XYZ file of C-alpha atoms in Angstrom:
703
model
C -1.930 -59.528 -15.741
C -0.231 -56.274 -14.916
C -0.683 -52.526 -15.242
C 1.637 -49.545 -15.549
C 1.580 -47.161 -12.585
C 4.319 -44.643 -13.335
C 6.828 -43.786 -16.033
C 9.868 -41.632 -15.376
C 12.831 -40.553 -17.519
C 15.955 -39.234 -15.825
C 18.641 -37.432 -17.828
C 21.924 -36.022 -16.549
C 23.013 -33.250 -18.924
C 26.146 -31.225 -19.554
C 24.399 -28.283 -17.842
C 23.432 -30.223 -14.689
C 24.967 -28.587 -11.611
C 25.349 -31.946 -9.870
C 24.153 -35.535 -10.244
C 20.827 -34.671 -8.602
C 20.138 -31.892 -11.110
C 18.156 -34.016 -13.573
C 15.947 -33.485 -16.613
C 13.240 -35.681 -18.095
C 9.568 -36.335 -17.362
C 7.299 -38.270 -15.012
C 3.730 -39.482 -15.586
C 1.267 -41.499 -13.578
C -1.208 -43.953 -15.122
C -4.427 -45.504 -13.857
C -6.468 -48.614 -14.522
C -8.898 -48.268 -17.418
C -8.400 -45.602 -20.093
C -5.349 -43.325 -20.127
C -5.105 -40.597 -22.779
C -1.828 -38.861 -23.627
C -2.758 -35.949 -25.887
C -0.827 -33.083 -27.345
C 0.319 -31.343 -30.525
C 2.761 -33.025 -32.855
C 6.471 -32.916 -31.913
C 5.788 -32.423 -28.206
C 6.955 -35.864 -27.095
C 4.102 -38.384 -27.392
C 6.333 -40.751 -29.351
C 9.119 -40.260 -26.806
C 6.811 -41.329 -23.970
C 5.456 -44.215 -26.023
C 8.858 -45.628 -26.970
C 10.084 -45.313 -23.368
C 7.356 -47.754 -22.279
C 8.445 -50.186 -25.015
C 12.069 -49.772 -23.926
C 11.467 -50.191 -20.201
C 9.603 -53.464 -20.870
C 12.290 -54.742 -23.265
C 9.892 -54.572 -26.227
C 11.891 -52.255 -28.494
C 12.147 -55.049 -31.093
C 8.527 -54.197 -31.939
C 9.840 -50.787 -32.994
C 12.329 -52.431 -35.342
C 15.580 -52.057 -33.365
C 17.538 -53.435 -30.421
C 18.461 -51.634 -27.218
C 18.836 -47.821 -27.268
C 18.847 -47.677 -31.088
C 15.027 -47.692 -30.947
C 14.886 -44.411 -29.017
C 14.832 -40.781 -30.054
C 18.097 -38.808 -29.943
C 16.560 -36.485 -27.307
C 16.983 -39.324 -24.800
C 20.528 -40.310 -25.721
C 22.290 -37.437 -27.497
C 20.803 -33.973 -27.018
C 17.522 -32.231 -26.286
C 16.236 -28.673 -26.421
C 14.310 -26.695 -23.823
C 12.587 -23.452 -24.806
C 12.244 -21.148 -21.751
C 9.472 -19.120 -23.373
C 7.777 -18.574 -26.700
C 9.901 -15.491 -27.354
C 13.277 -16.989 -26.370
C 15.510 -19.290 -28.371
C 15.721 -22.940 -27.320
C 18.725 -24.075 -25.238
C 20.515 -27.269 -26.294
C 21.544 -29.819 -23.653
C 23.980 -32.680 -24.242
C 23.024 -36.010 -22.649
C 25.680 -37.388 -20.285
C 23.642 -40.330 -19.022
C 19.976 -41.294 -19.135
C 17.633 -44.037 -17.991
C 13.977 -45.042 -17.862
C 12.107 -46.036 -14.704
C 8.785 -47.857 -14.954
C 6.604 -48.849 -12.018
C 4.307 -51.817 -12.669
C 1.810 -53.771 -10.564
C 0.362 -57.274 -10.950
C -2.934 -58.943 -9.887
C -1.434 -59.852 -6.516
C -0.911 -56.134 -5.789
C 2.834 -56.700 -5.969
C 4.575 -53.460 -7.023
C 8.062 -53.239 -8.553
C 9.880 -50.708 -10.641
C 12.149 -51.387 -13.601
C 15.313 -49.446 -14.360
C 16.946 -49.483 -17.762
C 19.769 -47.235 -18.865
C 19.735 -45.588 -22.285
C 23.236 -44.159 -22.214
C 25.867 -44.087 -19.503
C 29.437 -42.921 -18.961
C 30.555 -46.267 -17.523
C 31.099 -49.586 -19.280
C 29.873 -51.543 -16.262
C 26.247 -50.752 -17.077
C 24.791 -52.406 -20.174
C 21.735 -51.172 -22.063
C 20.769 -54.818 -22.633
C 20.140 -55.226 -18.894
C 17.024 -54.318 -16.907
C 17.210 -53.997 -13.134
C 14.089 -54.982 -11.167
C 13.587 -53.357 -7.733
C 11.018 -54.777 -5.290
C 9.716 -51.342 -4.424
C 7.516 -48.559 -5.701
C 9.119 -45.472 -7.209
C 7.806 -43.446 -4.274
C 9.815 -45.594 -1.813
C 12.903 -45.598 -3.976
C 14.784 -43.107 -1.759
C 13.281 -44.234 1.536
C 16.188 -45.249 3.767
C 13.863 -47.152 6.103
C 12.946 -49.680 3.405
C 15.402 -52.324 2.285
C 15.146 -52.584 -1.493
C 16.277 -55.713 -3.287
C 17.391 -55.605 -6.879
C 17.743 -58.204 -9.587
C 19.679 -57.550 -12.818
C 18.176 -59.367 -15.819
C 19.079 -59.409 -19.513
C 17.093 -58.872 -22.714
C 17.852 -59.443 -26.418
C 20.130 -62.424 -25.766
C 20.082 -66.166 -26.337
C 17.514 -67.915 -24.129
C 15.895 -64.607 -23.195
C 12.514 -66.272 -22.552
C 13.878 -69.366 -20.775
C 16.965 -68.469 -18.790
C 16.327 -67.810 -15.061
C 18.319 -64.565 -15.477
C 16.289 -63.340 -18.446
C 13.908 -60.418 -18.096
C 11.095 -61.899 -20.194
C 11.111 -65.049 -18.108
C 10.808 -62.888 -14.974
C 8.098 -60.653 -16.513
C 5.906 -63.600 -17.561
C 6.138 -64.898 -13.987
C 5.318 -61.448 -12.583
C 2.193 -61.355 -14.806
C 1.266 -64.886 -13.611
C 1.449 -66.184 -17.165
C 2.927 -69.556 -18.029
C 4.319 -69.323 -21.542
C 3.519 -72.524 -23.454
C 6.024 -74.502 -25.494
C 5.270 -74.216 -29.204
C 6.790 -75.724 -32.332
C 9.756 -73.807 -33.698
C 11.442 -74.492 -37.043
C 14.611 -72.699 -35.904
C 15.204 -74.992 -32.940
C 16.850 -78.397 -33.178
C 14.583 -79.792 -30.456
C 11.463 -78.534 -32.347
C 10.178 -76.484 -29.397
C 10.575 -73.021 -27.898
C 8.488 -70.874 -25.557
C 5.895 -68.610 -27.138
C 8.167 -65.592 -26.891
C 6.781 -62.707 -24.868
C 7.830 -60.246 -27.591
C 5.486 -61.946 -30.074
C 2.593 -61.731 -27.582
C 3.184 -58.008 -27.044
C 2.797 -57.386 -30.803
C -0.936 -57.970 -30.132
C -0.919 -55.442 -27.266
C 1.221 -52.524 -28.449
C 0.120 -50.961 -31.748
C 2.598 -48.334 -32.939
C 1.674 -45.700 -35.515
C 4.231 -46.342 -38.302
C 3.583 -50.001 -39.102
C 1.124 -51.184 -36.483
C -2.062 -50.247 -38.341
C -1.106 -52.062 -41.558
C -2.050 -55.565 -40.353
C -2.901 -57.623 -37.293
C 0.234 -58.064 -35.134
C 2.186 -56.214 -37.820
C 5.272 -55.577 -35.671
C 5.723 -59.176 -34.528
C 9.426 -60.197 -34.693
C 10.329 -63.483 -36.395
C 11.656 -66.185 -34.088
C 10.923 -69.300 -36.196
C 7.665 -70.084 -34.378
C 5.327 -72.050 -36.654
C 2.112 -70.101 -37.367
C 3.051 -67.600 -34.682
C -0.025 -65.369 -35.079
C -2.355 -68.321 -34.566
C -0.399 -69.390 -31.474
C -0.701 -65.894 -29.984
C -4.506 -65.924 -30.352
C -4.744 -69.467 -28.980
C -2.673 -68.463 -25.952
C -4.459 -65.161 -25.244
C -7.918 -66.755 -25.488
C -6.790 -69.840 -23.537
C -7.678 -72.326 -26.282
C -6.819 -76.014 -25.870
C -5.840 -75.995 -29.526
C -2.446 -74.448 -28.709
C -1.298 -77.810 -27.308
C -2.837 -79.820 -30.136
C -1.624 -77.489 -32.878
C 1.912 -77.541 -31.473
C 1.933 -81.345 -31.609
C 0.522 -81.182 -35.146
C 3.237 -78.742 -36.196
C 5.938 -81.053 -34.839
C 4.388 -84.042 -36.620
C 4.177 -82.032 -39.846
C 7.836 -81.108 -39.496
C 8.661 -84.806 -38.971
C 6.566 -85.703 -42.035
C 8.473 -83.185 -44.162
C 11.789 -84.629 -42.975
C 10.605 -88.151 -43.876
C 9.538 -86.944 -47.337
C 12.891 -85.205 -47.903
C 14.727 -88.356 -46.798
C 12.628 -90.405 -49.241
C 13.663 -88.104 -52.111
C 17.334 -88.508 -51.152
C 16.985 -92.309 -51.194
C 15.313 -92.169 -54.604
C 18.239 -90.094 -55.935
C 20.603 -92.797 -54.651
C 19.084 -95.218 -57.207
C 20.143 -92.926 -60.055
C 23.705 -92.841 -58.661
C 23.757 -96.649 -58.674
C 22.608 -96.634 -62.304
C 25.525 -94.432 -63.338
C 28.038 -96.558 -61.432
C 26.892 -99.870 -62.947
C 25.545 -98.877 -66.395
C 22.193 -100.351 -65.414
C 18.613 -99.095 -65.410
C 16.602 -99.327 -62.193
C 12.880 -99.525 -62.970
C 9.592 -99.070 -61.043
C 11.110 -96.543 -58.609
C 8.200 -94.661 -56.928
C 8.939 -90.929 -57.082
C 6.263 -90.063 -54.492
C 6.345 -91.532 -51.008
C 4.149 -94.614 -50.709
C 3.112 -96.771 -47.768
C 2.297 -99.687 -50.106
C 5.104 -102.222 -49.569
C 4.324 -104.008 -52.856
C 5.200 -100.801 -54.744
C 8.638 -100.770 -53.112
C 9.150 -104.495 -53.824
C 8.585 -103.838 -57.565
C 11.862 -101.901 -57.783
C 14.202 -103.899 -60.022
C 17.252 -103.694 -62.297
C 17.507 -104.247 -66.044
C 20.529 -104.110 -68.352
C 20.543 -102.837 -71.912
C 22.566 -105.219 -74.064
C 21.736 -103.244 -77.193
C 19.708 -100.214 -78.194
C 16.544 -102.278 -78.433
C 17.159 -105.173 -76.041
C 16.954 -105.204 -72.240
C 17.470 -108.169 -69.919
C 16.630 -108.651 -66.241
C 19.211 -108.667 -63.461
C 18.852 -112.439 -62.903
C 19.260 -113.186 -66.607
C 22.323 -110.925 -66.834
C 23.857 -112.464 -63.679
C 23.174 -116.042 -64.836
C 24.833 -115.340 -68.174
C 28.002 -114.023 -66.531
C 28.101 -116.878 -63.975
C 27.811 -119.572 -66.676
C 30.660 -117.991 -68.632
C 32.873 -118.136 -65.513
C 31.913 -121.795 -64.900
C 32.810 -122.678 -68.474
C 36.254 -121.110 -68.049
C 36.756 -122.791 -64.664
C 35.828 -126.245 -66.024
C 38.201 -125.854 -68.928
C 41.797 -126.833 -68.035
C 44.372 -124.049 -68.382
C 46.015 -124.640 -71.737
C 49.418 -123.633 -73.044
C 49.767 -121.160 -75.875
C 50.856 -123.955 -78.238
C 47.791 -126.043 -77.449
C 45.544 -123.021 -77.939
C 47.413 -121.291 -80.790
C 44.795 -121.822 -83.484
C 41.894 -120.932 -81.206
C 43.803 -117.878 -79.930
C 44.257 -116.559 -83.465
C 40.558 -117.042 -84.169
C 39.647 -115.350 -80.841
C 42.027 -112.452 -81.599
C 40.430 -111.849 -85.008
C 36.950 -112.193 -83.542
C 37.604 -109.779 -80.655
C 39.329 -107.302 -82.981
C 36.369 -107.331 -85.375
C 33.894 -106.928 -82.488
C 36.031 -104.104 -81.090
C 35.946 -102.088 -84.334
C 32.250 -102.820 -84.850
C 31.498 -101.654 -81.306
C 33.709 -98.580 -81.729
C 31.918 -97.650 -84.955
C 28.549 -98.255 -83.312
C 29.521 -96.033 -80.363
C 30.520 -93.214 -82.722
C 27.149 -93.427 -84.489
C 25.374 -93.685 -81.149
C 27.196 -90.566 -79.892
C 26.127 -88.786 -83.065
C 22.468 -89.612 -82.362
C 22.901 -88.436 -78.780
C 24.386 -85.134 -79.975
C 21.402 -84.658 -82.291
C 19.018 -85.278 -79.377
C 20.911 -82.772 -77.209
C 20.892 -80.179 -79.986
C 17.175 -80.731 -80.470
C 16.692 -80.277 -76.715
C 18.702 -77.028 -76.867
C 16.668 -75.754 -79.830
C 13.350 -76.610 -78.170
C 14.364 -74.803 -74.993
C 15.278 -71.713 -77.029
C 11.948 -71.971 -78.813
C 10.185 -72.273 -75.467
C 11.833 -69.088 -74.175
C 10.780 -67.239 -77.369
C 7.178 -68.434 -76.950
C 7.255 -67.320 -73.291
C 8.346 -63.840 -74.367
C 5.625 -63.717 -77.041
C 2.956 -64.765 -74.527
C 4.128 -62.038 -72.150
C 4.057 -59.463 -74.969
C 0.543 -60.508 -75.944
C -0.671 -60.217 -72.350
C 0.820 -56.718 -72.166
C -0.887 -55.799 -75.453
C -4.193 -57.080 -74.098
C -3.772 -54.781 -71.096
C -3.017 -51.851 -73.419
C -6.236 -52.316 -75.378
C -8.473 -53.485 -72.535
C -7.465 -50.529 -70.369
C -7.544 -48.184 -73.368
C -4.023 -46.962 -72.650
C -3.336 -45.875 -76.261
C -6.104 -43.314 -76.398
C -8.407 -42.406 -73.572
C -11.141 -41.366 -76.049
C -11.335 -44.863 -77.492
C -9.592 -44.289 -80.834
C -6.816 -46.833 -81.375
C -4.084 -44.412 -82.352
C -0.372 -44.364 -81.668
C 0.283 -41.550 -79.150
C 3.501 -40.595 -81.012
C 2.690 -40.637 -84.730
C -1.173 -40.759 -84.500
C -1.262 -43.683 -86.967
C -4.203 -46.075 -86.461
C -3.318 -49.149 -84.382
C -5.283 -52.367 -84.855
C -5.899 -54.983 -82.192
C -5.420 -57.546 -84.983
C -1.904 -58.869 -85.386
C -1.698 -58.365 -89.157
C -2.691 -55.612 -91.518
C -6.003 -56.294 -93.219
C -5.110 -54.500 -96.451
C -4.921 -56.852 -99.459
C -4.784 -59.918 -97.210
C -7.501 -62.542 -97.266
C -6.068 -65.124 -94.862
C -7.918 -65.674 -91.565
C -6.836 -63.317 -88.780
C -6.342 -64.151 -85.130
C -7.342 -61.796 -82.362
C -4.958 -61.162 -79.460
C -6.906 -63.604 -77.280
C -6.913 -66.316 -79.962
C -3.219 -65.889 -80.665
C -2.354 -65.962 -76.957
C -4.295 -69.233 -76.540
C -2.521 -70.651 -79.596
C 0.879 -69.716 -78.140
C -0.033 -71.338 -74.819
C -0.996 -74.562 -76.625
C 2.280 -74.405 -78.538
C 4.144 -73.985 -75.235
C 2.505 -77.138 -73.831
C 3.520 -79.163 -76.904
C 7.114 -77.898 -76.734
C 7.310 -78.611 -73.013
C 6.017 -82.166 -73.540
C 8.636 -82.736 -76.265
C 11.404 -81.407 -74.001
C 10.362 -83.704 -71.146
C 10.345 -86.693 -73.483
C 13.777 -85.769 -74.895
C 15.271 -85.358 -71.412
C 14.167 -88.892 -70.542
C 15.555 -90.276 -73.826
C 18.893 -88.470 -73.380
C 19.222 -89.802 -69.843
C 18.628 -93.400 -70.983
C 21.067 -93.047 -73.865
C 23.795 -91.649 -71.615
C 23.496 -94.712 -69.340
C 23.658 -97.001 -72.375
C 26.671 -95.113 -73.778
C 28.527 -95.647 -70.497
C 27.749 -99.376 -70.719
C 29.053 -99.565 -74.327
C 32.262 -97.677 -73.454
C 32.907 -99.997 -70.500
C 32.540 -102.985 -72.835
C 34.939 -101.352 -75.286
C 37.576 -100.889 -72.570
C 37.192 -104.515 -71.474
C 37.713 -105.653 -75.083
C 40.861 -103.504 -75.330
C 42.295 -105.230 -72.258
C 41.348 -108.660 -73.639
C 42.850 -107.965 -77.089
C 46.119 -106.842 -75.437
C 46.318 -110.068 -73.446
C 45.588 -112.190 -76.573
C 48.304 -110.264 -78.447
C 50.784 -111.219 -75.723
C 49.747 -114.869 -76.123
C 50.475 -114.754 -79.859
C 54.076 -113.568 -79.360
C 54.875 -115.510 -76.185
C 56.649 -118.856 -75.747
C 54.496 -121.805 -76.864
C 55.125 -123.543 -73.507
C 53.627 -120.646 -71.462
C 50.028 -120.690 -70.177
C 47.450 -118.643 -72.065
C 47.087 -115.199 -70.378
C 43.938 -114.232 -72.283
C 41.857 -116.939 -70.604
C 42.953 -115.759 -67.160
C 42.197 -112.122 -68.024
C 38.790 -113.044 -69.365
C 38.004 -115.013 -66.214
C 39.151 -112.154 -63.952
C 37.029 -109.676 -65.896
C 33.937 -111.822 -65.513
C 34.566 -112.388 -61.795
C 34.962 -108.634 -61.278
C 31.672 -108.024 -63.117
C 29.889 -110.606 -60.941
C 31.337 -108.983 -57.816
C 29.984 -105.591 -58.929
C 26.593 -107.160 -59.660
C 26.504 -108.614 -56.131
C 27.328 -105.190 -54.702
C 24.559 -103.646 -56.800
C 22.055 -106.245 -55.610
C 23.009 -105.647 -51.947
C 22.844 -101.849 -52.366
C 19.374 -102.029 -53.907
C 18.169 -104.393 -51.170
C 19.518 -101.993 -48.517
C 17.849 -98.993 -50.175
C 14.540 -100.862 -50.440
C 14.748 -101.730 -46.729
C 15.373 -98.045 -45.934
C 12.349 -97.057 -48.030
C 10.202 -99.556 -46.130
C 11.464 -98.058 -42.851
C 10.582 -94.525 -44.045
C 7.141 -95.736 -45.176
C 6.560 -97.177 -41.687
C 7.571 -93.857 -40.078
C 5.220 -91.991 -42.418
C 2.400 -94.426 -41.588
C 2.965 -94.037 -37.823
C 3.077 -90.249 -38.254
C -0.366 -90.377 -39.924
C -1.728 -92.487 -37.061
C -0.413 -90.010 -34.447
C -1.880 -87.103 -36.433
C -5.270 -88.820 -36.536
C -5.345 -89.471 -32.793
C -4.747 -85.829 -31.888
C -8.348 -84.983 -32.598
C -9.799 -81.539 -33.060
C -10.443 -78.587 -30.776
C -12.898 -79.311 -28.011
C -16.308 -77.688 -27.698
C -14.858 -75.469 -24.989
C -12.621 -73.818 -27.606
C -15.595 -73.230 -29.887
C -17.540 -71.577 -27.067
C -14.616 -69.220 -26.443
C -14.334 -68.412 -30.144
C -18.065 -67.708 -30.412
C -17.840 -65.318 -27.460
C -14.739 -63.661 -28.926
C -16.376 -63.275 -32.372
C -19.515 -61.762 -30.809
C -17.461 -59.222 -28.849
C -15.297 -58.362 -31.872
C -18.318 -57.742 -34.130
C -20.060 -55.736 -31.396
C -17.017 -53.458 -31.127
C -16.440 -53.321 -34.900
C -19.906 -52.115 -35.883
C -20.037 -49.904 -32.807
C -17.000 -48.093 -34.241
C -18.904 -47.319 -37.449
C -17.594 -50.071 -39.761
C -19.625 -50.029 -42.992
C -17.552 -51.763 -45.702
C -19.608 -54.976 -45.352
C -22.737 -56.313 -43.690
C -22.558 -57.920 -40.252
C -23.459 -61.405 -41.507
C -20.568 -61.262 -44.033
C -17.929 -60.900 -41.310
C -16.746 -63.748 -39.081
C -13.720 -65.115 -37.247
C -12.383 -67.932 -39.401
C -11.907 -71.336 -37.763
C -9.672 -72.901 -40.438
C -6.737 -72.055 -42.658
C -6.247 -69.623 -44.253
C -6.704 -66.670 -41.849
C -7.345 -68.996 -38.901
C -8.682 -67.035 -35.875
C -8.717 -63.784 -37.871
C -11.616 -61.822 -39.401
C -12.694 -62.839 -42.897
C -15.260 -61.690 -45.411
C -17.720 -64.082 -47.058
C -19.980 -63.037 -49.886
C -22.799 -65.177 -48.472
C -23.230 -67.424 -45.434
C -22.398 -70.664 -47.285
C -19.379 -69.205 -49.109
C -16.558 -71.777 -48.854
C -13.828 -69.352 -49.926
C -13.205 -66.776 -47.185
C -11.275 -63.626 -48.060
C -9.055 -61.493 -45.871
C -10.942 -58.694 -44.143
C -8.081 -56.347 -45.018
C -8.633 -56.494 -48.784
C -12.406 -56.263 -48.365
C -12.425 -53.173 -46.158
C -11.542 -49.554 -46.773
C -8.325 -48.282 -45.178
C -10.201 -46.534 -42.359
C -12.426 -49.576 -41.809
C -9.398 -51.834 -41.509
C -8.091 -49.557 -38.745
C -11.471 -50.046 -37.013
C -10.875 -53.794 -37.396
C -7.567 -53.534 -35.539
C -9.272 -51.534 -32.739
C -12.095 -54.067 -32.404
C -9.890 -57.156 -32.664
C -7.331 -55.868 -30.126
C -9.990 -54.828 -27.609
C -11.914 -58.103 -27.996
C -8.674 -59.973 -27.196
C -8.148 -57.667 -24.206
C -11.613 -58.281 -22.796
C -11.968 -61.993 -23.635
C -8.345 -63.059 -23.208
C -7.936 -65.479 -20.315
C -4.143 -65.187 -20.607
C -4.042 -61.552 -21.716
C -1.386 -59.426 -19.932
C -4.180 -56.900 -19.368
C -2.887 -53.863 -21.242
C -3.389 -52.311 -24.694
C -1.438 -49.361 -26.091
C -2.638 -47.511 -29.226
C -0.368 -44.917 -30.832
C -2.320 -42.462 -33.017
C -5.417 -44.640 -33.665
C -6.927 -41.926 -35.889
C -5.265 -43.290 -39.010
C -6.336 -43.446 -42.656
C -9.108 -40.836 -42.621
C -11.150 -42.237 -39.747
C -13.856 -39.883 -38.468
C -14.425 -38.210 -35.129
C -17.503 -40.289 -34.241
C -15.496 -43.514 -34.628
C -12.720 -42.167 -32.396
C -15.294 -41.087 -29.813
C -16.736 -44.605 -29.846
C -13.220 -46.040 -29.393
C -12.510 -43.799 -26.397
C -15.922 -44.616 -24.881
C -15.394 -48.384 -25.301
C -11.914 -48.234 -23.772
C -13.202 -46.270 -20.771
C -15.803 -48.982 -20.129
C -13.184 -51.772 -19.964
C -12.284 -50.549 -16.501
C -10.768 -53.737 -15.111
C -7.909 -53.600 -17.625
C -5.622 -50.831 -18.851
C -5.690 -48.959 -22.157
C -3.200 -46.239 -23.079
C -3.961 -44.089 -26.127
C -1.558 -41.550 -27.614
C -3.326 -39.011 -29.807
C -2.549 -35.755 -31.571
C -4.824 -32.764 -31.023
C -3.868 -30.834 -34.140
C -4.142 -33.568 -36.731
C -6.430 -33.550 -39.770
C -8.614 -36.658 -39.600
C -10.200 -36.263 -43.019
C -11.220 -33.501 -45.421
C -13.891 -32.209 -43.051
C -12.656 -32.955 -39.521
C -9.747 -32.257 -37.195
C -9.072 -34.199 -33.992
C -10.910 -32.276 -31.275
C -9.927 -33.579 -27.835
C -12.856 -31.884 -26.068
C -15.318 -33.627 -28.385
C -13.506 -36.960 -27.971
C -13.886 -36.971 -24.192
C -17.209 -35.141 -23.793
C -19.200 -38.385 -23.330
C -16.712 -39.994 -20.927
C -17.421 -40.252 -17.234
C -14.758 -38.287 -15.348
C -13.773 -41.195 -13.090
C -13.314 -43.597 -15.995
C -10.311 -42.044 -17.686
C -7.024 -40.317 -16.948
C -6.005 -37.436 -19.235
C -2.364 -36.436 -19.607
C -2.343 -33.283 -21.707
C 1.062 -32.266 -23.026
C 2.118 -28.620 -23.159
C 1.250 -26.785 -26.376
C 4.582 -24.935 -26.321
C 7.181 -26.963 -24.418
C 8.419 -30.427 -25.273
C 8.014 -33.257 -22.818
C 11.630 -33.205 -21.550
C 12.159 -30.502 -18.938
C 13.872 -29.922 -15.602
C 12.663 -32.417 -12.989
């Protein structure tokens, strides 16, 4: 843990007489509650953002380096000598923030970070750590060591020269490794910036959700990890291992899908159909073994791979066993073969043309159905909009269904009733009819897509056969005009064609066997992943005890702050997804469907939730850095009594540090303004530190 002791801003201006003539501000903080109060535009936000900046947490403000800070710290500021005089503008020449912090071991250091400088040697992405207090900074009798560290760079939570790595060590916190989808090795530290999103609540975005300003670093379920770390739950180790195993499982599933796609590529290459391919990953080996190949020899006939292979092999054997004959010996048979092949060629060509015609009709039907589906989708949307019009009585607030433009009566029925006796459908009935029609069209489209795919494979097979016949007919033609003493070329061509087909079939068989083996390997990995997941177990009883204590403290704070959107028994800290470790609403104790507390609370009550949740983490957090900072907690029409309760609670958590920035001229709700005297009237004087900003002058002045 750590606490802030002092904050100082030093600015060298264009009106500084020398380098010791500085402007800025300096404030001291104590353990327990610290209140920085003042009118709007007096510098509360400037002080607040300087603390973020000095600790390298400006990412929580939505920017990097000096871009997160007000122009008064880096460009120009104004000082008004008196209420009657005009303000004097000062140009910033150089500026920096100094922050003194102290840890549990009573070790005191101060941090120095420049905002703007007139030299390129000093970078705003560096923070210098001095092993001294600010008071001893100029003491010549003390030797001060310094260490320059970087922020907002690669490895900023791991590198020995990174500031966040140093700060976590200074706070005596060991950042755990957690699963990270952005890292190739699956792991990263739980970045300190994410943890501080639970500690520093800024006024613009911070009250909109729990840890609303948390930067994204690819950490899986980052909000859950933060809670697990702060409360010291064992689950952070188990959940990290689960996240890594889930990532591995997703990779296995994606790899399975790629292997399944490879089967379709093989189909296109070989004009075959591969059947019994399991789309979903299975660990049943018999399902993988069922994968097989069939060949379509006609539109209605399919044969197995073995049958197709045997047929081709026997044809080759027949040609091999037959002696090579001369053209003269084979003249009569060659003529018959030529006529036969020519007839088969034209028959096949005619069949292909008809087949292509059928395929075009199927594709046109698919196109028409998809157009029809889009029209039905539009009609369904229009009907839903019409239902809203009538159900919300948009047409006429007095209930008369009249057109707001021409005042003609408008019926909720879809057709005019005059002189029509056919049954009428209401909007609801017609919408249901359209939805049924959509289902039928979608089913037809799915069926057509499958049919088209099969026909395209078959068409490729037919066209390949046609090309082979062309080659064969050309070789037979050569035989018919060649010398009678020459050997018949057509027999050799036919044999070569068959051998090439058999070679391709062997390649197909080997490819399928290899793919099946890869699927078996993936199934084994998936099976082993499940076993590892099962052995991880669940959170131990120790975690549950911590969560019970945390929930009790949170609810105690919440209802102490005046929360009244729901009953106490309806609110709990959820133990499972969704909203794991966060407050949920349940309609009754046995309700199995928890709802987010945010949507079941008023705006002001959700702000009370953020107060209670943050303070419960502060008090119960074993690994909590020990500080909370609230900027303008009186948001969304909270009342004065709730704010008083917040201040009282914070003052009683004396062993840790709370810093609250609050306006003193802000309207809380229709009936109340923020009254600082009322807010602190019940506080014991030794349990809080009040820093009251000037009503006239801004926070930056001559030091």
